[in-house]
């Protein structure tokens, strides 16, 4: 049995435990916030060791971790399994869990009940939900009212991408730009401690940012925000095909994994693995006595 990787073996100077209020302090001190998604224990450990501020158990895990076609089918129970593993791998980073599609839209009561499950069953520090219209704003207010911090998410909202016309940048007409701005303000007004701005023109984000007193975290929103988030599998090179414009690949982990597995398969087939050093020695005399 191998040992777990140790989340406390940080490769960056130790961070204090990150909380929703401390995010605003980091921003006030001039720090850029670093957020990344994670869906399992080793990824959470790596994010923790790298000094990431916020780990998001995103419903993008439906696609990149669980292999669904979209984020829509993932259930609360599935999200809770992913989130619990991430919680166990995290020491100081703030753990935010996405409320999946269908788990908060029906009523404030449904939204609060799902958020409570994320906190009680998975140890989430906060939850995130998509949209800034009257319904999402009401849900944010209700969840915050129940004592659970909420991160908002406006611009491109993948759960409702069909209604938005697909996975394209948002806010590129006067009306659409106003909608993104008003959604961000509505999310703030409803009590969210932070908001994700996804796939909007950099200049629009720069215009919205000064209107917000909560940290704005961008993904495809340019540099004029308080921090950045990327999907782990995109930045590690674990996804395939054409990536969104804002994705930067920092590694080719799928290639590394494939090469390692191909080498293993070849050695098993050739008999090169296991070598003598991978076997257990029998104490002398035992075999003669069985
Ligand atoms: O689910 C997710 O990964 C997200 C990020 C894109 C912000 O919501």
mmCIF file of C-alpha atoms and ligand atoms in Angstrom:
data_model
loop_
_atom_site.group_PDB
_atom_site.id
_atom_site.type_symbol
_atom_site.label_atom_id
_atom_site.label_comp_id
_atom_site.label_asym_id
_atom_site.label_seq_id
_atom_site.Cartn_x
_atom_site.Cartn_y
_atom_site.Cartn_z
ATOM 1 C CA UNK A 1 0.000 0.000 0.000
ATOM 2 C CA UNK A 2 1.494 3.368 -1.001
ATOM 3 C CA UNK A 3 1.462 6.344 1.314
ATOM 4 C CA UNK A 4 -0.791 9.323 0.663
ATOM 5 C CA UNK A 5 1.012 12.399 -0.649
ATOM 6 C CA UNK A 6 1.326 14.933 2.147
ATOM 7 C CA UNK A 7 -0.596 18.173 1.539
ATOM 8 C CA UNK A 8 1.452 20.086 4.107
ATOM 9 C CA UNK A 9 4.752 19.647 2.200
ATOM 10 C CA UNK A 10 4.394 23.065 0.587
ATOM 11 C CA UNK A 11 6.729 24.227 -2.162
ATOM 12 C CA UNK A 12 5.800 27.863 -1.532
ATOM 13 C CA UNK A 13 5.952 29.941 1.680
ATOM 14 C CA UNK A 14 3.229 28.781 4.066
ATOM 15 C CA UNK A 15 -0.083 30.580 3.604
ATOM 16 C CA UNK A 16 -2.492 31.177 6.443
ATOM 17 C CA UNK A 17 -5.833 29.452 6.111
ATOM 18 C CA UNK A 18 -7.775 31.299 3.429
ATOM 19 C CA UNK A 19 -11.299 32.435 4.341
ATOM 20 C CA UNK A 20 -13.844 34.557 2.455
ATOM 21 C CA UNK A 21 -12.880 37.682 4.463
ATOM 22 C CA UNK A 22 -9.153 37.019 4.087
ATOM 23 C CA UNK A 23 -9.532 36.979 0.288
ATOM 24 C CA UNK A 24 -10.526 40.631 0.398
ATOM 25 C CA UNK A 25 -7.497 41.314 2.628
ATOM 26 C CA UNK A 26 -5.160 39.565 0.166
ATOM 27 C CA UNK A 27 -6.589 41.718 -2.627
ATOM 28 C CA UNK A 28 -6.221 44.876 -0.529
ATOM 29 C CA UNK A 29 -2.574 43.902 0.067
ATOM 30 C CA UNK A 30 -2.044 43.760 -3.696
ATOM 31 C CA UNK A 31 -1.988 39.950 -4.071
ATOM 32 C CA UNK A 32 -3.550 38.320 -7.121
ATOM 33 C CA UNK A 33 -5.799 35.437 -6.084
ATOM 34 C CA UNK A 34 -4.958 32.019 -7.467
ATOM 35 C CA UNK A 35 -7.814 29.589 -7.958
ATOM 36 C CA UNK A 36 -7.842 26.218 -9.678
ATOM 37 C CA UNK A 37 -10.304 23.364 -9.932
ATOM 38 C CA UNK A 38 -9.631 19.956 -8.375
ATOM 39 C CA UNK A 39 -11.737 16.820 -8.221
ATOM 40 C CA UNK A 40 -9.661 14.334 -6.231
ATOM 41 C CA UNK A 41 -7.177 13.975 -3.380
ATOM 42 C CA UNK A 42 -3.865 14.073 -5.290
ATOM 43 C CA UNK A 43 -4.905 17.130 -7.283
ATOM 44 C CA UNK A 44 -5.950 18.907 -4.082
ATOM 45 C CA UNK A 45 -2.608 18.006 -2.490
ATOM 46 C CA UNK A 46 -0.752 19.405 -5.509
ATOM 47 C CA UNK A 47 -2.794 22.630 -5.412
ATOM 48 C CA UNK A 48 -2.202 22.948 -1.682
ATOM 49 C CA UNK A 49 1.535 22.329 -2.014
ATOM 50 C CA UNK A 50 1.727 24.891 -4.843
ATOM 51 C CA UNK A 51 0.207 27.557 -2.585
ATOM 52 C CA UNK A 52 -3.096 27.968 -4.432
ATOM 53 C CA UNK A 53 -5.559 30.199 -2.538
ATOM 54 C CA UNK A 54 -8.880 28.700 -3.643
ATOM 55 C CA UNK A 55 -9.638 25.167 -4.797
ATOM 56 C CA UNK A 56 -12.896 24.871 -6.702
ATOM 57 C CA UNK A 57 -14.611 21.527 -6.940
ATOM 58 C CA UNK A 58 -16.138 22.701 -10.188
ATOM 59 C CA UNK A 59 -18.990 20.963 -11.940
ATOM 60 C CA UNK A 60 -16.553 20.959 -14.880
ATOM 61 C CA UNK A 61 -15.511 17.742 -13.121
ATOM 62 C CA UNK A 62 -18.623 16.226 -14.713
ATOM 63 C CA UNK A 63 -16.768 16.371 -18.030
ATOM 64 C CA UNK A 64 -13.048 16.291 -17.290
ATOM 65 C CA UNK A 65 -13.152 13.867 -14.352
ATOM 66 C CA UNK A 66 -16.315 11.800 -14.837
ATOM 67 C CA UNK A 67 -16.529 11.811 -18.630
ATOM 68 C CA UNK A 68 -20.036 13.226 -19.104
ATOM 69 C CA UNK A 69 -20.804 15.238 -22.260
ATOM 70 C CA UNK A 70 -21.674 18.380 -20.303
ATOM 71 C CA UNK A 71 -21.916 19.638 -16.737
ATOM 72 C CA UNK A 72 -25.680 19.082 -16.678
ATOM 73 C CA UNK A 73 -25.935 15.388 -15.646
ATOM 74 C CA UNK A 74 -23.662 15.414 -12.586
ATOM 75 C CA UNK A 75 -25.547 14.759 -9.353
ATOM 76 C CA UNK A 76 -25.099 16.254 -5.907
ATOM 77 C CA UNK A 77 -24.009 12.837 -4.611
ATOM 78 C CA UNK A 78 -21.283 12.624 -7.248
ATOM 79 C CA UNK A 79 -20.107 16.166 -6.473
ATOM 80 C CA UNK A 80 -19.944 15.280 -2.783
ATOM 81 C CA UNK A 81 -17.644 12.307 -3.426
ATOM 82 C CA UNK A 82 -15.275 14.548 -5.422
ATOM 83 C CA UNK A 83 -15.501 17.360 -2.870
ATOM 84 C CA UNK A 84 -14.807 15.132 0.152
ATOM 85 C CA UNK A 85 -11.600 13.878 -1.464
ATOM 86 C CA UNK A 86 -10.532 17.447 -2.245
ATOM 87 C CA UNK A 87 -11.268 18.522 1.326
ATOM 88 C CA UNK A 88 -9.017 15.745 2.662
ATOM 89 C CA UNK A 89 -6.152 16.977 0.479
ATOM 90 C CA UNK A 90 -6.472 20.633 1.440
ATOM 91 C CA UNK A 91 -5.008 22.384 4.478
ATOM 92 C CA UNK A 92 -5.113 26.164 4.023
ATOM 93 C CA UNK A 93 -6.804 26.708 0.658
ATOM 94 C CA UNK A 94 -10.458 27.731 0.610
ATOM 95 C CA UNK A 95 -12.561 24.848 -0.731
ATOM 96 C CA UNK A 96 -15.515 26.003 -2.854
ATOM 97 C CA UNK A 97 -17.998 23.460 -4.212
ATOM 98 C CA UNK A 98 -20.171 24.078 -7.283
ATOM 99 C CA UNK A 99 -23.888 23.482 -6.852
ATOM 100 C CA UNK A 100 -24.692 21.310 -9.872
ATOM 101 C CA UNK A 101 -27.493 22.013 -12.336
ATOM 102 C CA UNK A 102 -30.897 21.170 -10.885
ATOM 103 C CA UNK A 103 -29.780 21.312 -7.268
ATOM 104 C CA UNK A 104 -30.695 24.935 -6.503
ATOM 105 C CA UNK A 105 -33.038 26.353 -9.146
ATOM 106 C CA UNK A 106 -36.343 24.983 -7.817
ATOM 107 C CA UNK A 107 -36.593 26.962 -4.582
ATOM 108 C CA UNK A 108 -34.598 28.750 -1.923
ATOM 109 C CA UNK A 109 -35.229 25.746 0.335
ATOM 110 C CA UNK A 110 -33.724 23.369 -2.234
ATOM 111 C CA UNK A 111 -30.688 25.645 -2.650
ATOM 112 C CA UNK A 112 -30.092 25.932 1.093
ATOM 113 C CA UNK A 113 -30.509 22.162 1.572
ATOM 114 C CA UNK A 114 -27.944 21.415 -1.169
ATOM 115 C CA UNK A 115 -25.485 23.971 0.198
ATOM 116 C CA UNK A 116 -25.836 22.477 3.687
ATOM 117 C CA UNK A 117 -25.026 19.017 2.285
ATOM 118 C CA UNK A 118 -21.855 20.419 0.700
ATOM 119 C CA UNK A 119 -20.744 21.837 4.051
ATOM 120 C CA UNK A 120 -21.813 18.955 6.313
ATOM 121 C CA UNK A 121 -20.999 15.968 4.104
ATOM 122 C CA UNK A 122 -17.986 17.234 2.151
ATOM 123 C CA UNK A 123 -16.513 19.914 4.415
ATOM 124 C CA UNK A 124 -16.927 22.727 1.876
ATOM 125 C CA UNK A 125 -15.974 26.208 3.048
ATOM 126 C CA UNK A 126 -18.286 27.825 0.500
ATOM 127 C CA UNK A 127 -20.453 27.012 -2.505
ATOM 128 C CA UNK A 128 -20.671 28.546 -5.970
ATOM 129 C CA UNK A 129 -23.689 28.905 -8.189
ATOM 130 C CA UNK A 130 -24.196 30.278 -11.686
ATOM 131 C CA UNK A 131 -26.149 33.291 -12.904
ATOM 132 C CA UNK A 132 -27.087 36.767 -11.791
ATOM 133 C CA UNK A 133 -30.766 37.054 -12.666
ATOM 134 C CA UNK A 134 -33.515 37.303 -10.055
ATOM 135 C CA UNK A 135 -33.607 33.534 -9.361
ATOM 136 C CA UNK A 136 -29.861 32.988 -8.768
ATOM 137 C CA UNK A 137 -29.722 36.225 -6.746
ATOM 138 C CA UNK A 138 -32.547 34.987 -4.511
ATOM 139 C CA UNK A 139 -30.752 31.645 -4.026
ATOM 140 C CA UNK A 140 -27.508 33.419 -3.095
ATOM 141 C CA UNK A 141 -29.396 35.533 -0.544
ATOM 142 C CA UNK A 142 -31.048 32.450 0.955
ATOM 143 C CA UNK A 143 -27.811 30.433 1.227
ATOM 144 C CA UNK A 144 -25.871 33.375 2.683
ATOM 145 C CA UNK A 145 -28.792 33.853 5.078
ATOM 146 C CA UNK A 146 -28.266 30.265 6.225
ATOM 147 C CA UNK A 147 -24.657 31.141 7.081
ATOM 148 C CA UNK A 148 -22.898 29.600 4.086
ATOM 149 C CA UNK A 149 -20.605 31.808 1.976
ATOM 150 C CA UNK A 150 -21.446 31.920 -1.733
ATOM 151 C CA UNK A 151 -19.290 32.677 -4.758
ATOM 152 C CA UNK A 152 -21.199 33.932 -7.808
ATOM 153 C CA UNK A 153 -20.443 33.131 -11.454
ATOM 154 C CA UNK A 154 -21.564 35.334 -14.362
ATOM 155 C CA UNK A 155 -20.749 35.839 -18.042
ATOM 156 C CA UNK A 156 -20.514 32.420 -19.678
ATOM 157 C CA UNK A 157 -22.389 30.060 -17.377
ATOM 158 C CA UNK A 158 -21.854 26.506 -18.703
ATOM 159 C CA UNK A 159 -24.940 25.004 -17.003
ATOM 160 C CA UNK A 160 -27.144 27.232 -19.154
ATOM 161 C CA UNK A 161 -24.835 27.548 -22.175
ATOM 162 C CA UNK A 162 -27.589 26.391 -24.540
ATOM 163 C CA UNK A 163 -29.781 29.319 -23.542
ATOM 164 C CA UNK A 164 -26.791 31.642 -24.011
ATOM 165 C CA UNK A 165 -26.239 30.368 -27.555
ATOM 166 C CA UNK A 166 -23.368 27.980 -26.867
ATOM 167 C CA UNK A 167 -19.891 28.189 -25.404
ATOM 168 C CA UNK A 168 -18.961 31.595 -26.779
ATOM 169 C CA UNK A 169 -17.744 34.802 -25.179
ATOM 170 C CA UNK A 170 -20.513 36.829 -23.554
ATOM 171 C CA UNK A 171 -21.153 40.566 -23.269
ATOM 172 C CA UNK A 172 -20.165 41.618 -26.785
ATOM 173 C CA UNK A 173 -23.190 43.791 -27.570
ATOM 174 C CA UNK A 174 -24.433 46.794 -25.596
ATOM 175 C CA UNK A 175 -27.350 44.799 -24.231
ATOM 176 C CA UNK A 176 -25.243 41.728 -23.416
ATOM 177 C CA UNK A 177 -22.500 43.816 -21.784
ATOM 178 C CA UNK A 178 -25.111 45.533 -19.604
ATOM 179 C CA UNK A 179 -26.505 42.119 -18.662
ATOM 180 C CA UNK A 180 -23.097 40.827 -17.533
ATOM 181 C CA UNK A 181 -22.461 44.031 -15.546
ATOM 182 C CA UNK A 182 -25.912 43.930 -13.947
ATOM 183 C CA UNK A 183 -25.555 40.217 -13.139
ATOM 184 C CA UNK A 184 -22.213 40.848 -11.394
ATOM 185 C CA UNK A 185 -23.743 43.693 -9.389
ATOM 186 C CA UNK A 186 -26.804 41.585 -8.515
ATOM 187 C CA UNK A 187 -24.575 38.767 -7.261
ATOM 188 C CA UNK A 188 -22.649 41.249 -5.115
ATOM 189 C CA UNK A 189 -25.869 42.847 -3.864
ATOM 190 C CA UNK A 190 -27.229 39.400 -2.925
ATOM 191 C CA UNK A 191 -24.308 38.866 -0.558
ATOM 192 C CA UNK A 192 -21.763 36.790 -2.505
ATOM 193 C CA UNK A 193 -18.207 37.112 -1.137
ATOM 194 C CA UNK A 194 -16.638 36.860 -4.604
ATOM 195 C CA UNK A 195 -17.650 36.469 -8.233
ATOM 196 C CA UNK A 196 -16.239 34.544 -11.193
ATOM 197 C CA UNK A 197 -16.357 36.415 -14.524
ATOM 198 C CA UNK A 198 -16.155 33.863 -17.337
ATOM 199 C CA UNK A 199 -15.434 34.495 -21.027
ATOM 200 C CA UNK A 200 -16.119 38.206 -21.351
ATOM 201 C CA UNK A 201 -14.056 40.837 -23.180
ATOM 202 C CA UNK A 202 -11.099 42.080 -21.114
ATOM 203 C CA UNK A 203 -12.246 45.696 -21.531
ATOM 204 C CA UNK A 204 -15.704 44.856 -20.171
ATOM 205 C CA UNK A 205 -14.137 43.156 -17.129
ATOM 206 C CA UNK A 206 -11.977 46.252 -16.642
ATOM 207 C CA UNK A 207 -15.115 48.388 -16.633
ATOM 208 C CA UNK A 208 -17.036 46.119 -14.246
ATOM 209 C CA UNK A 209 -14.153 45.556 -11.802
ATOM 210 C CA UNK A 210 -14.153 49.038 -10.197
ATOM 211 C CA UNK A 211 -17.911 48.698 -9.553
ATOM 212 C CA UNK A 212 -17.333 45.644 -7.364
ATOM 213 C CA UNK A 213 -16.222 45.644 -3.749
ATOM 214 C CA UNK A 214 -15.951 41.838 -3.689
ATOM 215 C CA UNK A 215 -13.007 40.027 -5.334
ATOM 216 C CA UNK A 216 -13.611 39.272 -9.012
ATOM 217 C CA UNK A 217 -11.896 36.169 -10.337
ATOM 218 C CA UNK A 218 -11.527 35.873 -14.073
ATOM 219 C CA UNK A 219 -11.476 32.957 -16.488
ATOM 220 C CA UNK A 220 -11.184 34.436 -19.939
ATOM 221 C CA UNK A 221 -11.826 37.925 -18.575
ATOM 222 C CA UNK A 222 -8.359 39.419 -19.004
ATOM 223 C CA UNK A 223 -5.976 40.791 -16.398
ATOM 224 C CA UNK A 224 -8.017 43.646 -14.845
ATOM 225 C CA UNK A 225 -9.534 41.461 -12.132
ATOM 226 C CA UNK A 226 -8.408 40.277 -8.683
ATOM 227 C CA UNK A 227 -7.372 36.753 -9.611
ATOM 228 C CA UNK A 228 -7.573 33.950 -12.131
ATOM 229 C CA UNK A 229 -9.087 30.475 -12.238
ATOM 230 C CA UNK A 230 -8.437 27.675 -14.707
ATOM 231 C CA UNK A 231 -9.737 24.143 -14.989
ATOM 232 C CA UNK A 232 -6.973 21.864 -13.687
ATOM 233 C CA UNK A 233 -7.191 19.392 -16.556
ATOM 234 C CA UNK A 234 -6.839 22.218 -19.094
ATOM 235 C CA UNK A 235 -3.741 23.714 -17.496
ATOM 236 C CA UNK A 236 -2.114 20.316 -16.934
ATOM 237 C CA UNK A 237 -2.793 19.124 -20.479
ATOM 238 C CA UNK A 238 -5.130 16.335 -19.393
ATOM 239 C CA UNK A 239 -7.814 17.426 -21.841
ATOM 240 C CA UNK A 240 -7.737 16.903 -25.586
ATOM 241 C CA UNK A 241 -9.025 18.828 -28.580
ATOM 242 C CA UNK A 242 -9.365 22.551 -29.124
ATOM 243 C CA UNK A 243 -9.231 24.415 -25.840
ATOM 244 C CA UNK A 244 -10.972 27.707 -25.103
ATOM 245 C CA UNK A 245 -8.988 30.831 -26.077
ATOM 246 C CA UNK A 246 -8.166 31.639 -22.467
ATOM 247 C CA UNK A 247 -6.595 28.271 -21.646
ATOM 248 C CA UNK A 248 -2.853 28.161 -21.137
ATOM 249 C CA UNK A 249 -1.295 24.683 -20.941
ATOM 250 C CA UNK A 250 1.507 24.447 -18.373
ATOM 251 C CA UNK A 251 2.223 20.724 -18.862
ATOM 252 C CA UNK A 252 1.335 17.710 -21.012
ATOM 253 C CA UNK A 253 0.294 15.332 -18.264
ATOM 254 C CA UNK A 254 -1.908 13.155 -20.510
ATOM 255 C CA UNK A 255 1.181 12.452 -22.642
ATOM 256 C CA UNK A 256 3.287 11.728 -19.534
ATOM 257 C CA UNK A 257 0.607 9.328 -18.208
ATOM 258 C CA UNK A 258 0.190 7.622 -21.567
ATOM 259 C CA UNK A 259 3.950 7.171 -21.993
ATOM 260 C CA UNK A 260 4.320 5.747 -18.469
ATOM 261 C CA UNK A 261 1.417 3.326 -18.966
ATOM 262 C CA UNK A 262 2.715 2.266 -22.381
ATOM 263 C CA UNK A 263 6.161 1.579 -20.834
ATOM 264 C CA UNK A 264 4.510 -0.447 -18.051
ATOM 265 C CA UNK A 265 2.412 -2.420 -20.545
ATOM 266 C CA UNK A 266 5.491 -3.148 -22.663
ATOM 267 C CA UNK A 267 7.496 -4.346 -19.639
ATOM 268 C CA UNK A 268 4.690 -6.580 -18.376
ATOM 269 C CA UNK A 269 4.384 -8.123 -21.837
ATOM 270 C CA UNK A 270 8.146 -8.583 -22.238
ATOM 271 C CA UNK A 271 8.646 -9.875 -18.688
ATOM 272 C CA UNK A 272 10.994 -6.984 -17.798
ATOM 273 C CA UNK A 273 8.619 -6.113 -14.956
ATOM 274 C CA UNK A 274 8.648 -7.277 -12.219
ATOM 275 C CA UNK A 275 12.433 -7.458 -11.760
ATOM 276 C CA UNK A 276 13.955 -9.340 -8.794
ATOM 277 C CA UNK A 277 14.027 -6.149 -6.673
ATOM 278 C CA UNK A 278 10.218 -5.870 -6.927
ATOM 279 C CA UNK A 279 9.682 -9.265 -5.260
ATOM 280 C CA UNK A 280 9.669 -10.412 -1.609
ATOM 281 C CA UNK A 281 12.408 -12.746 -0.353
ATOM 282 C CA UNK A 282 11.342 -15.878 1.526
ATOM 283 C CA UNK A 283 13.189 -16.537 4.817
ATOM 284 C CA UNK A 284 15.487 -19.579 4.532
ATOM 285 C CA UNK A 285 14.046 -23.008 5.270
ATOM 286 C CA UNK A 286 10.377 -22.113 5.032
ATOM 287 C CA UNK A 287 9.763 -23.474 1.583
ATOM 288 C CA UNK A 288 11.231 -26.842 2.613
ATOM 289 C CA UNK A 289 8.695 -27.113 5.422
ATOM 290 C CA UNK A 290 5.394 -26.360 3.706
HETATM 291 O O1 LIG B 1 -16.855 24.265 -13.005
HETATM 292 C C1 LIG B 1 -15.873 24.992 -13.185
HETATM 293 O O2 LIG B 1 -14.756 24.527 -13.451
HETATM 294 C C2 LIG B 1 -16.042 26.436 -13.094
HETATM 295 C C3 LIG B 1 -14.880 27.289 -13.484
HETATM 296 C C4 LIG B 1 -14.828 27.377 -14.944
HETATM 297 C C5 LIG B 1 -14.942 28.627 -12.852
HETATM 298 O O3 LIG B 1 -17.088 26.882 -12.750
#
